[in-house]
Amino acid sequence: MSQTISLAGIRQLIGQWLGQGKRVAGPIRVNADTILYQNLTSAEALLLDGCVHPGNSIKEFVMPPHEKLYEYVVKGRDVELRNQEAFPPERLILGGRPCDAAALPILDHIFNWDFVDAAYNQRRQALTIVSLACTRQDDACFCTSVGLAPDAVQGSDALLVPLGNDEYEVRCQTPKGEALFAGKCTPSDRQGSVPAGPAKQFDAKQVEALITSQFEAPVWREQALACLGCGACAYGCPTCHCFDIVDEGHAGGGIRARNWDACQFPLFTLHASGHNPRQGQASRQRQRVYHKFHIYPEKFKEYLCTGCGNCVRRCPAGLGLLSVLTAIQQAGAAAPAAKGEEAKQP
Amino acid sequence: MSAHPTGVFEPKVIAYVCNWCTYLGADLAGTSRLEYPANVRIVRLPCTGRIDFNLLIKGFEVGADAILVSGCHPGDCHYTSGNFHARRRWILFRQLLDTMGFDMNRIHFAWISAAEGKKFQHVLTDIVEQTRRMGPYAAYSKICEEVSC
Amino acid sequence: MKNIYQPELMEILQVRQHTADVKSVRIRFKDPAAAAAFSFRVGQFGIFSAFGQGESTFNICSSSNWKDYLEFCFRKTGKVTEALWQAEEGDTIGFRGPYGNGYPMEAWEGKDLIFVAGGIAMPPVRCAIWYALENRAKYGNISIVYGARTVGDLVFADELDKWAGYENVRVVQCVDPGGATPEWKGEVGFVPKVLEQAGLTAHNAVALVVGPPVMIKFSMPVLDKMGLALKDIYTSLENRMKCGVGKCGRCNAGPVYVCKDGPVFNMEMVRTLHDDF
Amino acid sequence: MLEQKLRQTCRELLANGTVKVIIGYGAAPAGQATRAVFITTPEGVEQLVWNDRCEANLVAYLKRPEVRALGKPAIVVKACDERALVVLQQEAQLERANVFVIGMACDGIGAPREAKCRSCEDQVPRFCDVVLGEVTKPADAASARWDELAEFMKKSPEERMAYWQQELARCVKCYACRQVCPLCYCQRCIVDKNRPTVISTSPSLKGNFAWHVTRAFHLAARCAGCDACTRACPVGINLRLLNQSMAKATEENFQCRPGTDPQAQPLIGNYATGDKEEFIR
Amino acid sequence: MSRIGVFVCWCGENIARTVDVVQVAEASLQFPGVKHAAHYKYMCSEPGQSLIRDKILADRLDGIVVASCSPHMHLKTFRGAAQAAGLNPYLVEIANIREHCSWVHQDKAKATAKAIDLVRMAVAKVRRNNALQAIKVPVTKRALIIGAGVAGIQAALDIADAGYEVVLVEREPSVGGKMAGLSETFPTMDCSQCILTPRMVDVGQHPRIKLYTCAEVESVDGYVGNFKATIRQKARFVDIKKCTGCGECWNACPQKKIASEFDYGMGNRRAIYIPFPQAVPARPAIDKQACLKLKKGVCGICAKKCAAGAINYADQDQLLEEPIGAIIVATGYQLYQISAQQPTAELSGYGEYGYGQYKDVIDALQFERLVSASGPTGGVIQRPSDGKEPKHVVFISCVGSRDNAKGISYCSKICCMYTAKHTMLYKHKVHDGQAHVFYMDIRSGGKNYDEFVRRAIEQDHARYYRGRVSKITEENGKLIVRGADTLAGTPVTIEADLVVLASAMRPATGSDDLARKLRIGYDQNGFLSESHPKLRPVETNSAGILICGACHAPKDIPESVAQASAAAGKVLVMFSHKEMQRDPEIAKINESTCSACFACVRTCPYQAAEKADVRDRAGNLVKRTARINQGLCMGCGTCVAVCPSKSADLEGFSDQQIYAMVESLL
């Protein structure tokens, strides 16, 4: 037995949520060639299968690009701190890709490692995630290479599997998912299915080892030559979570805000003394791969990557993790266990 | 500037002026007791050439309802060419502000020499009255308060 | 759920200027309850806020035994330190911490201690020295080698002389060539060379070396020659940090998050970091 | 055809040591348009391609220290890219003699054809060492250069401000628009400076407005019109409109088209007593 | 800065009347960093300044804000007070709550609110001030004096006598200016030739004065103490070293009928001429427009006559450079062109007086030449039309002066005096002649001035009518002057033989171009602008450039000479130091972040921003950068606004200061 729901049913669900003053987000077409996850203003705006993957990720709804941590008010020589008590509104994310939903459990590790990040967790608990299994993919997708699949359910409260002509099978995964779809589905015996994911592009386990063994290999410098050092890959990535803390305000008071940051920018590691451990773009790009495929797995047993391919699609220089990782794999195969005698990375 | 107790809207006007001409023009308006509204806050800079375009944006960010940029007449600049550079910069920057949708009636440029106390009075009074009629520049101040998500 | 980024409000008790651009500040918790609940290990650091400018990371340079205040030391280089430079007694700043692992003082008990510091790196070492002197019996001989560019750049210079007064504590001060003044009685030379000339013995000893990377690089062979194993040489890394709670990714060097797994590491561990620090 | 001629030219350049590296377009693996390739061996020239997906402005790579370390480069440019090269020359960022410029006649790039190509006036580069190919399809409406801007300017100021408020709300300050631009070569950008914080680093609306005004104005009388920034923006903000506004103002007020005359003095930093001013009281 | 003192001045009643100074002081205590706030009746007075000095010492203040009058008035004063207390003078800021607030706003609430805002901005600025040290720059101990009238001569002699070199540049062939053309001078009636000629000779022979005549200043570069003046020595066609001044040439020159500029057209001169007998240098010059040899290549008699072979028809203009430390402008005045058409649109003429139409209507300087012994008529007063002795002469005052309709609003100050002098001179020469004077008011405020005018009226019986002349017409050789006598209340009509117009004084032609070359200001009438009317009357806003004499405003000879010595005094103050202190509020460039686009190098009007290389200890090139030459930078800050990466900054008006001021307004 399976549960199904029609596109009209989904739109009615959105209308209901919006009516109750809650937020609904999903992929919408922003202009001719850009589709992004954004808050919906109407049910019709939702674009279930308009593209392979929207330009951004649902990370924005648990860690926004710019977020107030707390307020400070200067009173003469004293200061008063006002905490950000406002509880984030309940939000339904509809039509997200499985590789975006899978990113959230991965991020839960770092945001609850020893110190529990209240802002992240409050937003995370307020989310209900209904993903749509992928029926389309492009050369940038490599979710299969990191252990995911077009119909992966990690991180989703419910998964919609297309049955054709606007009918979807609903596979609830969590009580939240069941509560959401309770009474809205019609039982049926049709089973949805999706085409197999992209062929495995690289072996994640092997790459994880190669990164340390090839740490000084010239492949990093060659791959990074075309990189222009912007933050498009990091900001489009569902799992990149690095941030900066800045003050915004004036003599009388203001806010301390958390903003997105990226290890691709030179200022990320610049010491006050002027020394910069990662001066060249090659070392910065290696750091990003090293953090995703070696450090994070070593600490939290999961790759900090869901293979969504946004870094490939969004890179203005036509790079992205895929080409770097495949290049590492070839370099690794060509010169096994070449302990770092190469010249130092700049 | 919040509204004056009588409820009349008191526009906040910031004036970026050059030290050698317009600032002295304002001094002359003072010594000649030429009255004008108290809404303007004068920021003294050595030359109009020194006034960079970010200062206009910062002025609107701190809630100015109108901004005046004024300095020596072309040819009179104490540093010979500061005002020529400024003029060329404003010719281009005004187009950008216009494209971005800034309210061009809130951005004023003037040449006021050290001998033109009267002109300083007229320009200021005119700007304040015109801005008072237009009301506060809510469009941009709303942009500055809003914290996304 | 507690906002881990929100600092405690601190009142400035005393500001001391050490050099042309280095000051140390003594602060106390405004909220007595927070003061009571607070404890830290020497070697840990905190993140200090100048409201309106931002936050910066400095070691807590007072000993953990001193209960009624904290001290930190900073050099005026950037936006936050410029604001802190203007702070006066009675002003309010923010502090959150303690963060990091701190020095394994317990593991060092019963051993000789060798402290090597350079320039502005004296504060991270000072807290360990005072802690050791306050539990003098637990530790063997203590030798301190501290150098700076010029005599005017020496931080906590008065305390160096005080330490020399303690029994079997040897203090060697030096300034870089050309940095000496006529009345300077200490050594003249770079820290690694002065360390070598000090002729310290190092059986059953641990060393704490903190300073600019170039000083650490040239001190290592000297310590090696003295017979210290890599695991017995500790340092406190000076990575760029922002959150201090292992989230923002800045201090990630090699496999470790310096703010959570460090900043104190032994050299064995540091060698594995692929000089990313 | 043209691709073969390009490869042949580059093979000779590398073989006879005129240059150490060729900066050209190569196939991008993941179905993207093309991407920059850096060929240092004569055999490597096989990677070079030339088609209507060679969109990137490779001149941006001349500012990268890693690329400069490779030695004297030859660079493949279209006419719009070349204008950026000329501006860099005027601003003492590169010595013309240190770069070998391979100009490609261009019938327009991008599928669908890019906006700039539809009204392109000079499809053949003019200041390069060698020009390959010739124009087979002239651009259709050269006069249509300012149509898009004119259409936009029909809106009222409130509508325009509302448009930019909606567009810039999406900006996340990834600075792709800055990094891909050949003329954004500052080692430490104004936005990376905090004493004082002239532009708020937060991707709030205030920070985004201040940033995009500064970026657009820093291109006044300099922008080559290659539209690399508009292509690079991951959230699809039409930065081309801002650049066009500045380009149109520069042409109409000062009769200057940036990057079309290597001997010309840059507009900003010079002055003329005759600049017209009808808006100054 | 975190220990700031705010001092609010009452300025007697000037500020306190419309600004609640007590409230301003209290409000400023809330501003971040302010440790002390006080108010006092006269901050700029000695007790006021000592209040500041004591507070600096008592409270260890490290920044001062004085809320008082314009910085142009007392910034120097308060900086001096701070320095006296050991505080760096550049840690002082002024909030202008008088000229910009109390004097121009009557509503006390709004004026006080504005004053508080202005103090808040000044506090925000002073917290980001840096302690600056004056920049030491070498001084070229040579002065350039432009214009060799009585003022220029006096200044040149003062400086040269003090032992310094002077470069004196005069546009005319001889020094002497307008005074050389006068007959006698009021109020003592001593002959101007007798008192001026010795000075002219001194100037001509002084070992330390380098005299350029027939020369103009082409351009001036550099800055105070280190100017480079380029002087255009116009072609004189006579080599004054060879020439002995024997006069053979100008006596033989066939071109006799050239209107002499020196005599304002009342007499003629030759193509090769000396302007007047006592000319210094007493060497002729050839008038290019009149000389047949130069125009048509014929004649050349003067060369044949010249025994010394000093004539050189091929002479060309030369540009000569002179290193200069200070400049004094003494370019004098000219009379208002009374005829109908005028050089500039605003100045409309006096067609109704028939100047230029009737030969017997002349202006004051022309009358001076008539009366002068060395004049065209040898001192005999005769009508230019028929040469007869005029029995009735009408003098009209305020022709142009004090007349907004004609575009000249000011009083030319000396006309009342020289008109009285003219009536006396006329009486002494034509005993039975009758002088009539139409005047508006008699302005004779100088020493013995009023007694002089009384003498003209009582002893020499000049008839003074208080009224304007409406029209002058010529009927059968007589000039019918129709006016009014407002005291008697009757119209007046006089049949005059000669009419002398006391026309307005205007700056010499070209003085506005010179002002632009020197980058000094001038007012709407073209007179050069002094730095401060009462406190710095002979200085200009450009350091090292001074003004004296009639080029600054209409004035008589005693005042011009006094101003000349004052200007010379200021120059000698500057030359008395081995090196000069330069204002440290200049630009600086952060060479580590400068990306060498050199926009600043293109922009700098003083070429102070230069291209430079950053090299490491081993000498190899690290990067290129722009660098500021501390001696040249005048602190205009245009480079700061044009620098894309904000690597350029300006001390005293730095980005941190200006943005802090603007942000304090939130």
mmCIF file of N, CA and C in Angstrom, chain E residues 251 258 269 440:
data_model
loop_
_atom_site.group_PDB
_atom_site.id
_atom_site.type_symbol
_atom_site.label_atom_id
_atom_site.label_comp_id
_atom_site.label_asym_id
_atom_site.label_seq_id
_atom_site.Cartn_x
_atom_site.Cartn_y
_atom_site.Cartn_z
ATOM 1 N N ASN E 251 64.734 110.356 -30.019
ATOM 2 C CA ASN E 251 64.585 111.687 -30.632
ATOM 3 C C ASN E 251 64.459 111.587 -32.143
ATOM 4 N N ILE E 258 52.177 108.410 -31.405
ATOM 5 C CA ILE E 258 51.553 107.260 -30.707
ATOM 6 C C ILE E 258 51.014 107.762 -29.373
ATOM 7 N N ARG E 269 53.773 109.764 -27.853
ATOM 8 C CA ARG E 269 55.158 109.292 -27.654
ATOM 9 C C ARG E 269 55.611 108.675 -28.966
ATOM 10 N N MET E 440 28.566 113.456 -3.491
ATOM 11 C CA MET E 440 27.457 112.859 -2.707
ATOM 12 C C MET E 440 27.768 113.028 -1.222
#
